Amino acid sequence: MATTKLNFGEWMPDQPSITGALVDAKNVVSQAVGYGPLPTAATFSQEASENLTTLVAGKTPTNDTKLFAAGSTKIFSVSGVGVLTNVSKTGGYTPNAYSDRFRFTQFGNAIIGTNFSDPMQVFTLGTSTGFTDLATSAPICKYLTVVRDFVVTAFTNESSTIYPSRVRWSGINDETEWDADQVTQADYQDIPDGGQIMGIRGGEFGIILMEKGISRMSYIGTPFIFQFDNISRGKGCIAAGSIAQVQGITFFLSDDGFYSCDGQSVTAIGSEKVDRWFFANADESQFNIMSAAVDPVRKLIIWNFRTTFGNRQLIIYNFKSQKWTYGDAGADYISDASTSAVTLEGLDSVNASIDALTVSLDSILYMGGKYFLGGTNGKYVVTYNGANSVGNIVTGDLNAGGRSVVTLARPLIDGGSASVAVASRKLLSEQATFGTSVAADSDNRVSLRSNGNFHQFQVTPTGQWKTAVALDVDFQGQGVR
């Protein structure tokens, strides 16, 4: 009898199972060691009067936070524990067939939004009661961000002429000034190569993601205001909703996989790991409704996409461990968000009974001022603070050097245990078919009996588990005739 420990290594579906890489890592998230649970999406808000497609949070230096959700014709504030209030400008908004959703950015205390149809909208945190037009000189735009002391727009519509490769910025420290002027420093720049702009992200410098290129915009002052440098030719972004940014690093989907950009260079993060798997499972015709978000607590970049089977899934990248997982989405759109602190009395705004709450009272959701992973699902705002999803971890093939019989498994799960199933086969060309899943007994032992040259193990963590680390497996050699 021999015992081996199968550590839950990296999930790399683009690699063969005999390499030891995990075959499956569903509804779990990568950690420094092993995998943790992925929470489900829990309903957070009241029902809106239309489907919601955007969620954004604003926060002032005094910790006054505000959460907004938008559909195609309305913008709602989300207060308390999910109370929706229509804060649209009078008359609402006109949907644009060429824009998938409202987009927002924060400039000082101002939340500024655009839908590529109506004038840019503004809401001042702490004083406004509703959104209003930003300025008559402001361009209608598809994308917007903040770079240093400027509001920056991209893919503009000016006097009914569309400029898909134009970047235009406001006056310095003045979101209402847009007429080109050396004094205010408002101006614009057309980028001649790279195709149309697919998105823009800001910070100390701007990153402009185009179909076939990436440019950096750096502030240099008058007379040119910004300098534009091409940092990638041929490699660009194919889905506006795939762009996410954290700690100065921008993540996005290109035509051959997932990449990151630090403003100087572009790095492949999914190559030979998940890129082939993603394109085999994603519905490329639905890339226009992808969304991406940062989970700041778990150090994750998460993409929400539609599969070829018609459902929505998440593909998840831990930017610290540089490992991947995936899971069921439970939402149409995802975003990082924030709320104000909530009193117990405030809970009555959504649920008459504490027992009816779908999110634990221990959640950071109720603390206020904390950023968390949220999103929208139909007419509701959701947060990823629900019960743990049912995780599924499948190991690579165990090969003992010949035919062997698996007799026992012991899951190493911090804070819980697991059910285990085994799939044994003679040749790698055969399909791996799992037998019945067996729950661990009170001594954390799973009795199994399966013979073959290669063995995979399907592990489903159970209980209030925190980290799934490994599986100890007992096996013995078996002679052949």
CSV table of C-alpha atoms in Angstrom, one decimal:
chain,number,residue,atom,x,y,z
A,1,MET,CA,0.0,0.0,0.0
A,2,ALA,CA,1.3,3.4,-1.0
A,3,THR,CA,0.1,6.9,-0.1
A,4,THR,CA,0.6,10.1,-2.2
A,5,LYS,CA,-0.5,13.6,-1.7
A,6,LEU,CA,-2.2,15.4,-4.7
A,7,ASN,CA,-1.7,19.1,-4.0
A,8,PHE,CA,-4.4,21.2,-5.7
A,9,GLY,CA,-2.1,23.0,-8.1
A,10,GLU,CA,-2.8,25.4,-10.9
A,11,TRP,CA,-5.9,25.1,-13.1
A,12,MET,CA,-4.6,25.2,-16.7
A,13,PRO,CA,-7.2,23.7,-19.0
A,14,ASP,CA,-5.1,24.4,-22.1
A,15,GLN,CA,-2.6,21.8,-20.8
A,16,PRO,CA,-3.0,18.0,-20.8
A,17,SER,CA,-4.1,16.4,-17.5
A,18,ILE,CA,-1.0,14.2,-17.3
A,19,THR,CA,1.1,17.3,-16.5
A,20,GLY,CA,-0.5,17.5,-13.0
A,21,ALA,CA,-2.5,20.7,-13.7
A,22,LEU,CA,-6.0,20.7,-12.4
A,23,VAL,CA,-8.6,19.6,-14.9
A,24,ASP,CA,-11.4,21.7,-13.3
A,25,ALA,CA,-11.6,24.5,-10.8
A,26,LYS,CA,-15.2,25.7,-10.9
A,27,ASN,CA,-16.9,28.0,-8.3
A,28,VAL,CA,-13.7,28.4,-6.4
A,29,VAL,CA,-11.1,31.2,-6.3
A,30,SER,CA,-7.3,30.8,-6.3
A,31,GLN,CA,-5.4,31.6,-3.1
A,32,ALA,CA,-1.7,31.6,-2.3
A,33,VAL,CA,-2.1,28.0,-1.3
A,34,GLY,CA,-5.0,26.0,-2.6
A,35,TYR,CA,-8.5,27.4,-3.4
A,36,GLY,CA,-11.2,29.2,-1.5
A,37,PRO,CA,-15.0,29.3,-2.0
A,38,LEU,CA,-16.7,31.6,-4.5
A,39,PRO,CA,-19.8,33.3,-3.0
A,40,THR,CA,-23.0,33.3,-4.9
A,41,ALA,CA,-24.7,36.5,-6.2
A,42,ALA,CA,-27.4,37.6,-3.7
A,43,THR,CA,-30.2,40.0,-4.5
A,44,PHE,CA,-29.5,43.3,-2.8
A,45,SER,CA,-32.0,45.8,-4.2
A,46,GLN,CA,-35.7,46.4,-4.8
A,47,GLU,CA,-37.0,45.7,-8.3
A,48,ALA,CA,-36.2,48.5,-10.8
A,49,SER,CA,-38.7,49.6,-13.5
A,50,GLU,CA,-36.3,48.4,-16.2
A,51,ASN,CA,-33.4,46.0,-16.6
A,52,LEU,CA,-30.2,47.4,-15.1
A,53,THR,CA,-26.9,47.3,-17.1
A,54,THR,CA,-24.5,49.4,-15.0
A,55,LEU,CA,-23.5,49.7,-11.4
A,56,VAL,CA,-21.1,52.4,-10.1
A,57,ALA,CA,-20.0,53.7,-6.7
A,58,GLY,CA,-18.8,57.2,-5.7
A,59,LYS,CA,-17.1,58.2,-2.5
A,60,THR,CA,-16.0,61.5,-1.0
A,61,PRO,CA,-13.0,62.2,1.2
A,62,THR,CA,-15.4,62.4,4.2
A,63,ASN,CA,-16.5,58.8,3.4
A,64,ASP,CA,-19.9,59.9,2.0
A,65,THR,CA,-20.6,57.0,-0.4
A,66,LYS,CA,-23.3,56.7,-3.1
A,67,LEU,CA,-24.2,53.7,-5.3
A,68,PHE,CA,-25.9,54.2,-8.7
A,69,ALA,CA,-27.4,51.7,-11.0
A,70,ALA,CA,-28.5,52.5,-14.6
A,71,GLY,CA,-30.7,50.9,-17.2
A,72,SER,CA,-31.2,52.1,-20.8
A,73,THR,CA,-33.5,55.1,-19.9
A,74,LYS,CA,-33.0,55.7,-16.2
A,75,ILE,CA,-30.4,56.2,-13.5
A,76,PHE,CA,-31.2,55.1,-9.9
A,77,SER,CA,-29.5,55.8,-6.7
A,78,VAL,CA,-29.2,52.7,-4.4
A,79,SER,CA,-29.5,53.7,-0.7
A,80,GLY,CA,-29.8,51.9,2.5
A,81,VAL,CA,-30.1,48.2,1.8
A,82,GLY,CA,-31.2,48.4,-1.8
A,83,VAL,CA,-33.8,51.2,-1.9
A,84,LEU,CA,-33.9,52.4,-5.5
A,85,THR,CA,-34.7,56.1,-6.3
A,86,ASN,CA,-34.9,57.5,-9.8
A,87,VAL,CA,-32.3,60.3,-10.1
A,88,SER,CA,-32.4,60.7,-13.8
A,89,LYS,CA,-32.6,64.1,-15.4
A,90,THR,CA,-36.1,65.2,-16.3
A,91,GLY,CA,-37.4,63.2,-19.3
A,92,GLY,CA,-34.9,60.3,-18.8
A,93,TYR,CA,-32.6,59.1,-21.5
A,94,THR,CA,-32.6,57.8,-25.1
A,95,PRO,CA,-30.9,54.5,-25.7
A,96,ASN,CA,-28.2,54.3,-28.3
A,97,ALA,CA,-28.0,51.2,-30.5
A,98,TYR,CA,-24.2,51.6,-30.7
A,99,SER,CA,-23.6,51.8,-27.0
A,100,ASP,CA,-24.1,48.8,-24.7
A,101,ARG,CA,-24.6,50.7,-21.5
A,102,PHE,CA,-24.1,53.8,-19.4
A,103,ARG,CA,-20.5,54.4,-18.3
A,104,PHE,CA,-19.4,56.5,-15.3
A,105,THR,CA,-16.3,58.0,-13.8
A,106,GLN,CA,-15.7,60.1,-10.7
A,107,PHE,CA,-14.0,63.5,-10.8
A,108,GLY,CA,-13.6,65.1,-7.4
A,109,ASN,CA,-17.1,64.9,-5.9
A,110,ALA,CA,-18.7,64.7,-9.3
A,111,ILE,CA,-20.0,61.4,-10.7
A,112,ILE,CA,-20.1,61.9,-14.5
A,113,GLY,CA,-21.9,59.5,-16.9
A,114,THR,CA,-22.3,59.0,-20.6
A,115,ASN,CA,-24.5,56.7,-22.8
A,116,PHE,CA,-23.2,58.0,-26.2
A,117,SER,CA,-26.7,59.4,-26.9
A,118,ASP,CA,-27.5,62.2,-24.5
A,119,PRO,CA,-25.3,65.0,-23.1
A,120,MET,CA,-22.9,63.8,-20.4
A,121,GLN,CA,-24.5,63.7,-17.0
A,122,VAL,CA,-23.3,64.9,-13.6
A,123,PHE,CA,-24.2,64.3,-10.0
A,124,THR,CA,-22.3,66.0,-7.2
A,125,LEU,CA,-22.0,63.8,-4.2
A,126,GLY,CA,-23.3,65.4,-1.0
A,127,THR,CA,-25.4,68.1,-2.7
A,128,SER,CA,-27.2,66.8,-5.8
A,129,THR,CA,-30.6,65.2,-5.8
A,130,GLY,CA,-30.6,64.2,-9.4
A,131,PHE,CA,-28.4,64.0,-12.5
A,132,THR,CA,-28.2,67.0,-14.9
A,133,ASP,CA,-26.4,67.8,-18.2
A,134,LEU,CA,-22.7,68.5,-17.5
A,135,ALA,CA,-22.1,71.3,-19.9
A,136,THR,CA,-23.3,72.5,-23.4
A,137,SER,CA,-19.7,72.4,-24.7
A,138,ALA,CA,-19.1,68.8,-23.5
A,139,PRO,CA,-19.0,66.2,-26.3
A,140,ILE,CA,-21.3,63.2,-26.5
A,141,CYS,CA,-18.9,60.3,-25.9
A,142,LYS,CA,-18.8,56.5,-25.6
A,143,TYR,CA,-16.0,56.2,-23.1
A,144,LEU,CA,-14.7,58.4,-20.3
A,145,THR,CA,-12.2,58.4,-17.4
A,146,VAL,CA,-10.0,60.8,-15.4
A,147,VAL,CA,-6.3,61.4,-16.2
A,148,ARG,CA,-4.5,63.5,-13.6
A,149,ASP,CA,-6.6,66.7,-13.4
A,150,PHE,CA,-8.7,66.2,-16.5
A,151,VAL,CA,-11.9,64.5,-17.5
A,152,VAL,CA,-11.0,62.5,-20.6
A,153,THR,CA,-13.5,61.2,-23.2
A,154,ALA,CA,-13.0,58.9,-26.2
A,155,PHE,CA,-15.0,57.9,-29.3
A,156,THR,CA,-16.9,61.2,-29.5
A,157,ASN,CA,-19.9,62.4,-31.3
A,158,GLU,CA,-19.5,66.1,-32.1
A,159,SER,CA,-22.1,68.1,-34.1
A,160,SER,CA,-23.5,64.7,-35.4
A,161,THR,CA,-20.1,63.6,-36.7
A,162,ILE,CA,-18.6,60.5,-35.0
A,163,TYR,CA,-14.9,60.4,-34.3
A,164,PRO,CA,-14.2,56.8,-33.3
A,165,SER,CA,-10.4,57.4,-32.7
A,166,ARG,CA,-10.7,60.8,-31.0
A,167,VAL,CA,-9.6,61.5,-27.4
A,168,ARG,CA,-10.9,64.8,-26.0
A,169,TRP,CA,-10.3,66.3,-22.5
A,170,SER,CA,-11.7,69.0,-20.3
A,171,GLY,CA,-10.1,72.1,-18.9
A,172,ILE,CA,-7.6,71.4,-16.1
A,173,ASN,CA,-9.6,70.9,-12.8
A,174,ASP,CA,-12.8,72.0,-14.6
A,175,GLU,CA,-15.2,69.3,-15.9
A,176,THR,CA,-17.5,72.0,-17.4
A,177,GLU,CA,-14.9,73.5,-19.8
A,178,TRP,CA,-14.5,71.7,-23.2
A,179,ASP,CA,-13.7,74.4,-25.8
A,180,ALA,CA,-10.1,74.0,-27.0
A,181,ASP,CA,-8.0,76.7,-25.3
A,182,GLN,CA,-4.3,77.0,-24.3
A,183,VAL,CA,-5.3,78.7,-21.0
A,184,THR,CA,-7.8,76.1,-19.8
A,185,GLN,CA,-5.7,73.3,-21.5
A,186,ALA,CA,-8.9,71.7,-22.9
A,187,ASP,CA,-8.1,70.1,-26.3
A,188,TYR,CA,-8.4,66.9,-28.3
A,189,GLN,CA,-6.2,64.4,-30.2
A,190,ASP,CA,-7.1,62.0,-33.1
A,191,ILE,CA,-5.1,58.8,-33.0
A,192,PRO,CA,-4.4,57.8,-36.7
A,193,ASP,CA,-3.5,54.1,-36.3
A,194,GLY,CA,-4.9,51.2,-34.3
A,195,GLY,CA,-8.6,51.4,-35.5
A,196,GLN,CA,-11.4,52.6,-33.3
A,197,ILE,CA,-11.1,53.1,-29.6
A,198,MET,CA,-12.5,50.3,-27.5
A,199,GLY,CA,-12.0,51.8,-24.1
A,200,ILE,CA,-9.9,54.2,-21.9
A,201,ARG,CA,-8.5,54.0,-18.4
A,202,GLY,CA,-6.9,56.8,-16.3
A,203,GLY,CA,-4.8,57.6,-13.4
A,204,GLU,CA,-1.4,59.4,-13.5
A,205,PHE,CA,-1.4,58.6,-17.2
A,206,GLY,CA,-4.1,57.4,-19.6
A,207,ILE,CA,-4.3,54.1,-21.4
A,208,ILE,CA,-6.2,54.1,-24.7
A,209,LEU,CA,-7.1,50.6,-25.9
A,210,MET,CA,-7.9,50.4,-29.6
A,211,GLU,CA,-8.8,47.5,-31.9
A,212,LYS,CA,-5.2,47.0,-33.0
A,213,GLY,CA,-3.1,49.0,-30.7
A,214,ILE,CA,-2.6,50.6,-27.3
A,215,SER,CA,-1.4,54.2,-26.7
A,216,ARG,CA,-0.4,56.0,-23.5
A,217,MET,CA,-1.3,59.7,-22.9
A,218,SER,CA,1.1,61.5,-20.6
A,219,TYR,CA,0.7,65.1,-19.3
A,220,ILE,CA,3.4,67.4,-20.5
A,221,GLY,CA,1.7,70.9,-20.1
A,222,THR,CA,1.3,73.6,-22.6
A,223,PRO,CA,1.3,74.0,-25.6
A,224,PHE,CA,0.7,70.3,-26.4
A,225,ILE,CA,-0.9,69.4,-23.0
A,226,PHE,CA,-0.7,65.6,-23.5
A,227,GLN,CA,1.9,63.4,-25.3
A,228,PHE,CA,0.6,60.3,-27.0
A,229,ASP,CA,3.0,57.3,-27.3
A,230,ASN,CA,2.1,54.0,-29.0
A,231,ILE,CA,3.1,51.1,-26.7
A,232,SER,CA,1.6,48.3,-28.7
A,233,ARG,CA,1.0,47.9,-32.5
A,234,GLY,CA,-1.1,45.1,-33.7
A,235,LYS,CA,-2.1,44.0,-30.2
A,236,GLY,CA,-5.3,45.7,-29.0
A,237,CYS,CA,-8.7,45.1,-27.3
A,238,ILE,CA,-11.7,43.3,-28.8
A,239,ALA,CA,-14.3,43.9,-26.1
A,240,ALA,CA,-14.9,47.2,-24.4
A,241,GLY,CA,-16.5,45.4,-21.4
A,242,SER,CA,-13.4,43.3,-20.8
A,243,ILE,CA,-11.3,46.2,-19.5
A,244,ALA,CA,-10.6,46.5,-15.8
A,245,GLN,CA,-7.9,48.4,-13.9
A,246,VAL,CA,-6.3,48.0,-10.5
A,247,GLN,CA,-3.1,49.4,-8.9
A,248,GLY,CA,-2.2,51.0,-12.2
A,249,ILE,CA,-2.4,47.8,-14.2
A,250,THR,CA,-5.0,47.5,-17.0
A,251,PHE,CA,-6.4,44.1,-17.9
A,252,PHE,CA,-8.3,43.3,-21.1
A,253,LEU,CA,-9.2,40.7,-23.7
A,254,SER,CA,-7.4,40.7,-27.1
A,255,ASP,CA,-8.1,38.6,-30.2
A,256,ASP,CA,-5.9,35.7,-28.8
A,257,GLY,CA,-6.4,35.9,-25.1
A,258,PHE,CA,-6.1,37.9,-21.9
A,259,TYR,CA,-3.4,40.5,-21.3
A,260,SER,CA,-2.3,43.2,-18.8
A,261,CYS,CA,-0.7,46.5,-19.5
A,262,ASP,CA,1.3,48.6,-17.0
A,263,GLY,CA,1.7,51.6,-19.3
A,264,GLN,CA,5.0,50.5,-20.6
A,265,SER,CA,4.5,47.0,-22.0
A,266,VAL,CA,1.9,44.4,-22.6
A,267,THR,CA,2.0,41.0,-20.9
A,268,ALA,CA,0.1,37.8,-21.8
A,269,ILE,CA,-1.6,36.4,-18.6
A,270,GLY,CA,-3.7,33.6,-20.1
A,271,SER,CA,-1.3,32.1,-22.7
A,272,GLU,CA,-1.0,28.3,-22.5
A,273,LYS,CA,-3.3,28.4,-19.4
A,274,VAL,CA,-6.9,29.4,-20.2
A,275,ASP,CA,-6.9,31.3,-23.5
A,276,ARG,CA,-7.9,28.3,-25.7
A,277,TRP,CA,-10.4,27.1,-23.1
A,278,PHE,CA,-12.0,30.6,-23.0
A,279,PHE,CA,-12.4,31.0,-26.8
A,280,ALA,CA,-13.8,27.4,-27.0
A,281,ASN,CA,-16.5,28.2,-24.4
A,282,ALA,CA,-17.3,31.9,-24.9
A,283,ASP,CA,-19.9,33.1,-27.4
A,284,GLU,CA,-17.8,35.6,-29.4
A,285,SER,CA,-21.0,37.1,-30.9
A,286,GLN,CA,-21.8,38.3,-27.4
A,287,PHE,CA,-18.5,40.0,-26.5
A,288,ASN,CA,-20.3,43.3,-26.6
A,289,ILE,CA,-22.1,42.5,-23.3
A,290,MET,CA,-19.0,41.3,-21.4
A,291,SER,CA,-18.2,43.1,-18.2
A,292,ALA,CA,-15.2,43.1,-15.9
A,293,ALA,CA,-14.6,44.1,-12.3
A,294,VAL,CA,-12.1,44.0,-9.5
A,295,ASP,CA,-12.7,42.2,-6.3
A,296,PRO,CA,-10.4,44.2,-4.0
A,297,VAL,CA,-10.8,41.9,-1.0
A,298,ARG,CA,-9.8,38.7,-2.8
A,299,LYS,CA,-7.3,40.3,-5.2
A,300,LEU,CA,-9.3,39.1,-8.2
A,301,ILE,CA,-10.0,40.4,-11.7
A,302,ILE,CA,-13.3,38.8,-12.9
A,303,TRP,CA,-14.8,38.7,-16.3
A,304,ASN,CA,-18.5,38.0,-16.9
A,305,PHE,CA,-19.2,36.4,-20.3
A,306,ARG,CA,-21.9,34.5,-22.2
A,307,THR,CA,-21.1,30.9,-23.1
A,308,THR,CA,-21.9,29.0,-26.2
A,309,PHE,CA,-24.5,27.1,-24.1
A,310,GLY,CA,-26.4,30.4,-23.5
A,311,ASN,CA,-25.6,30.8,-19.8
A,312,ARG,CA,-23.3,33.3,-18.2
A,313,GLN,CA,-20.1,32.4,-16.4
A,314,LEU,CA,-17.2,34.1,-14.7
A,315,ILE,CA,-13.5,33.6,-15.5
A,316,ILE,CA,-11.4,34.7,-12.5
A,317,TYR,CA,-7.8,35.8,-12.3
A,318,ASN,CA,-5.9,36.2,-9.0
A,319,PHE,CA,-3.5,39.0,-9.9
A,320,LYS,CA,-1.3,38.1,-6.8
A,321,SER,CA,-1.0,34.3,-7.3
A,322,GLN,CA,-1.4,34.7,-11.1
A,323,LYS,CA,-3.7,31.7,-11.2
A,324,TRP,CA,-7.1,31.2,-12.8
A,325,THR,CA,-10.5,29.7,-11.9
A,326,TYR,CA,-14.0,30.0,-13.2
A,327,GLY,CA,-17.6,29.8,-12.0
A,328,ASP,CA,-21.3,30.4,-12.5
A,329,ALA,CA,-22.1,34.1,-12.9
A,330,GLY,CA,-25.5,34.5,-11.3
A,331,ALA,CA,-25.6,38.0,-12.8
A,332,ASP,CA,-25.8,39.7,-16.2
A,333,TYR,CA,-23.2,42.4,-15.3
A,334,ILE,CA,-20.5,42.8,-12.7
A,335,SER,CA,-18.8,45.8,-11.1
A,336,ASP,CA,-16.9,46.8,-8.0
A,337,ALA,CA,-19.2,48.9,-5.8
A,338,SER,CA,-19.7,50.6,-2.4
A,339,THR,CA,-22.5,51.6,0.0
A,340,SER,CA,-23.0,53.8,3.0
A,341,ALA,CA,-23.3,52.3,6.5
A,342,VAL,CA,-26.7,50.8,7.3
A,343,THR,CA,-28.5,50.7,10.6
A,344,LEU,CA,-30.7,47.8,11.7
A,345,GLU,CA,-33.8,50.0,11.2
A,346,GLY,CA,-32.6,50.6,7.6
A,347,LEU,CA,-32.8,46.8,6.9
A,348,ASP,CA,-36.6,47.2,6.9
A,349,SER,CA,-36.4,49.1,3.6
A,350,VAL,CA,-35.9,45.8,1.7
A,351,ASN,CA,-36.8,43.0,4.1
A,352,ALA,CA,-39.5,43.1,6.9
A,353,SER,CA,-37.6,40.3,8.6
A,354,ILE,CA,-33.9,39.9,9.3
A,355,ASP,CA,-34.4,36.2,8.6
A,356,ALA,CA,-35.4,37.1,5.0
A,357,LEU,CA,-32.1,38.9,4.3
A,358,THR,CA,-30.1,37.1,1.5
A,359,VAL,CA,-26.8,38.6,2.7
A,360,SER,CA,-25.2,37.9,6.1
A,361,LEU,CA,-25.3,40.7,8.6
A,362,ASP,CA,-21.5,40.1,9.0
A,363,SER,CA,-20.9,41.2,5.4
A,364,ILE,CA,-18.8,44.3,4.6
A,365,LEU,CA,-21.8,45.4,2.6
A,366,TYR,CA,-23.4,46.9,5.8
A,367,MET,CA,-20.3,48.6,7.1
A,368,GLY,CA,-20.3,51.5,4.6
A,369,GLY,CA,-17.4,53.0,2.6
A,370,LYS,CA,-16.1,49.5,1.7
A,371,TYR,CA,-15.7,48.5,-1.9
A,372,PHE,CA,-17.0,45.0,-2.8
A,373,LEU,CA,-17.9,42.9,-5.8
A,374,GLY,CA,-21.4,43.6,-7.1
A,375,GLY,CA,-23.5,43.7,-10.3
A,376,THR,CA,-26.9,43.6,-11.8
A,377,ASN,CA,-29.2,40.7,-12.7
A,378,GLY,CA,-32.3,41.7,-14.7
A,379,LYS,CA,-34.0,44.5,-12.7
A,380,TYR,CA,-32.0,43.9,-9.5
A,381,VAL,CA,-28.7,44.9,-8.0
A,382,VAL,CA,-26.8,41.9,-6.7
A,383,THR,CA,-23.7,41.5,-4.5
A,384,TYR,CA,-21.3,38.5,-4.3
A,385,ASN,CA,-21.9,38.1,-0.6
A,386,GLY,CA,-24.3,35.1,-0.7
A,387,ALA,CA,-23.8,31.5,0.4
A,388,ASN,CA,-20.8,29.6,-1.0
A,389,SER,CA,-21.3,28.2,-4.5
A,390,VAL,CA,-20.9,24.4,-4.9
A,391,GLY,CA,-17.2,24.1,-5.7
A,392,ASN,CA,-15.7,21.5,-8.0
A,393,ILE,CA,-12.0,20.6,-8.2
A,394,VAL,CA,-10.7,17.9,-10.5
A,395,THR,CA,-7.1,16.8,-10.2
A,396,GLY,CA,-4.8,15.9,-13.0
A,397,ASP,CA,-4.0,12.2,-13.6
A,398,LEU,CA,-2.3,10.2,-10.9
A,399,ASN,CA,0.0,7.6,-12.6
A,400,ALA,CA,1.7,5.1,-10.3
A,401,GLY,CA,3.9,3.8,-13.1
A,402,GLY,CA,1.6,1.0,-14.0
A,403,ARG,CA,-1.8,-0.4,-13.2
A,404,SER,CA,-3.0,0.4,-9.7
A,405,VAL,CA,-6.1,0.3,-7.5
A,406,VAL,CA,-7.2,3.3,-5.5
A,407,THR,CA,-8.7,2.3,-2.1
A,408,LEU,CA,-8.9,5.4,0.0
A,409,ALA,CA,-8.9,9.3,-0.1
A,410,ARG,CA,-8.6,11.9,2.6
A,411,PRO,CA,-9.4,15.4,1.6
A,412,LEU,CA,-7.4,18.2,3.2
A,413,ILE,CA,-9.9,21.0,3.5
A,414,ASP,CA,-9.4,23.7,6.1
A,415,GLY,CA,-12.7,24.3,8.0
A,416,GLY,CA,-14.6,21.5,6.3
A,417,SER,CA,-14.4,18.3,4.4
A,418,ALA,CA,-15.4,17.0,0.9
A,419,SER,CA,-17.1,14.4,-1.2
A,420,VAL,CA,-14.8,12.6,-3.6
A,421,ALA,CA,-15.4,10.6,-6.9
A,422,VAL,CA,-12.7,8.9,-8.9
A,423,ALA,CA,-12.3,8.3,-12.7
A,424,SER,CA,-9.9,5.6,-13.7
A,425,ARG,CA,-8.8,4.6,-17.2
A,426,LYS,CA,-6.3,2.4,-19.0
A,427,LEU,CA,-5.3,4.9,-21.7
A,428,LEU,CA,-5.2,8.7,-21.8
A,429,SER,CA,-7.2,8.5,-25.0
A,430,GLU,CA,-10.2,7.1,-23.1
A,431,GLN,CA,-12.8,9.4,-21.6
A,432,ALA,CA,-12.5,10.0,-17.9
A,433,THR,CA,-15.9,9.0,-16.4
A,434,PHE,CA,-16.4,9.6,-12.7
A,435,GLY,CA,-18.1,7.1,-10.4
A,436,THR,CA,-20.5,8.0,-7.6
A,437,SER,CA,-19.3,10.8,-5.3
A,438,VAL,CA,-18.7,9.5,-1.7
A,439,ALA,CA,-18.8,11.8,1.3
A,440,ALA,CA,-16.0,11.7,3.8
A,441,ASP,CA,-16.9,9.9,7.1
A,442,SER,CA,-16.5,11.2,10.6
A,443,ASP,CA,-12.8,10.4,10.4
A,444,ASN,CA,-12.5,12.3,7.1
A,445,ARG,CA,-11.9,9.1,5.1
A,446,VAL,CA,-13.5,8.3,1.7
A,447,SER,CA,-13.6,4.6,0.8
A,448,LEU,CA,-13.0,4.1,-2.9
A,449,ARG,CA,-12.2,1.1,-5.2
A,450,SER,CA,-11.2,1.9,-8.7
A,451,ASN,CA,-8.4,0.4,-10.9
A,452,GLY,CA,-6.6,1.6,-14.0
A,453,ASN,CA,-3.3,3.2,-15.2
A,454,PHE,CA,-4.5,6.8,-14.7
A,455,HIS,CA,-6.8,8.2,-11.9
A,456,GLN,CA,-8.5,11.6,-11.7
A,457,PHE,CA,-10.3,12.8,-8.5
A,458,GLN,CA,-13.3,15.0,-8.4
A,459,VAL,CA,-13.5,16.9,-5.1
A,460,THR,CA,-16.5,18.8,-3.9
A,461,PRO,CA,-15.7,20.7,-0.6
A,462,THR,CA,-18.4,20.7,2.0
A,463,GLY,CA,-19.2,22.4,5.3
A,464,GLN,CA,-18.0,25.9,6.3
A,465,TRP,CA,-14.8,25.4,4.4
A,466,LYS,CA,-12.1,28.1,3.9
A,467,THR,CA,-9.3,26.5,1.9
A,468,ALA,CA,-9.1,23.3,-0.2
A,469,VAL,CA,-5.4,22.3,-0.2
A,470,ALA,CA,-4.9,18.7,-1.3
A,471,LEU,CA,-6.0,15.1,-1.3
A,472,ASP,CA,-4.2,12.2,0.3
A,473,VAL,CA,-4.7,9.0,-1.8
A,474,ASP,CA,-4.0,5.4,-0.9
A,475,PHE,CA,-3.4,3.0,-3.7
A,476,GLN,CA,-1.7,-0.4,-4.4
A,477,GLY,CA,-0.1,-1.9,-7.5
A,478,GLN,CA,-2.1,-4.4,-9.5
A,479,GLY,CA,-0.6,-7.1,-11.7
A,480,VAL,CA,-1.7,-7.7,-15.3
A,481,ARG,CA,-2.1,-11.0,-17.1
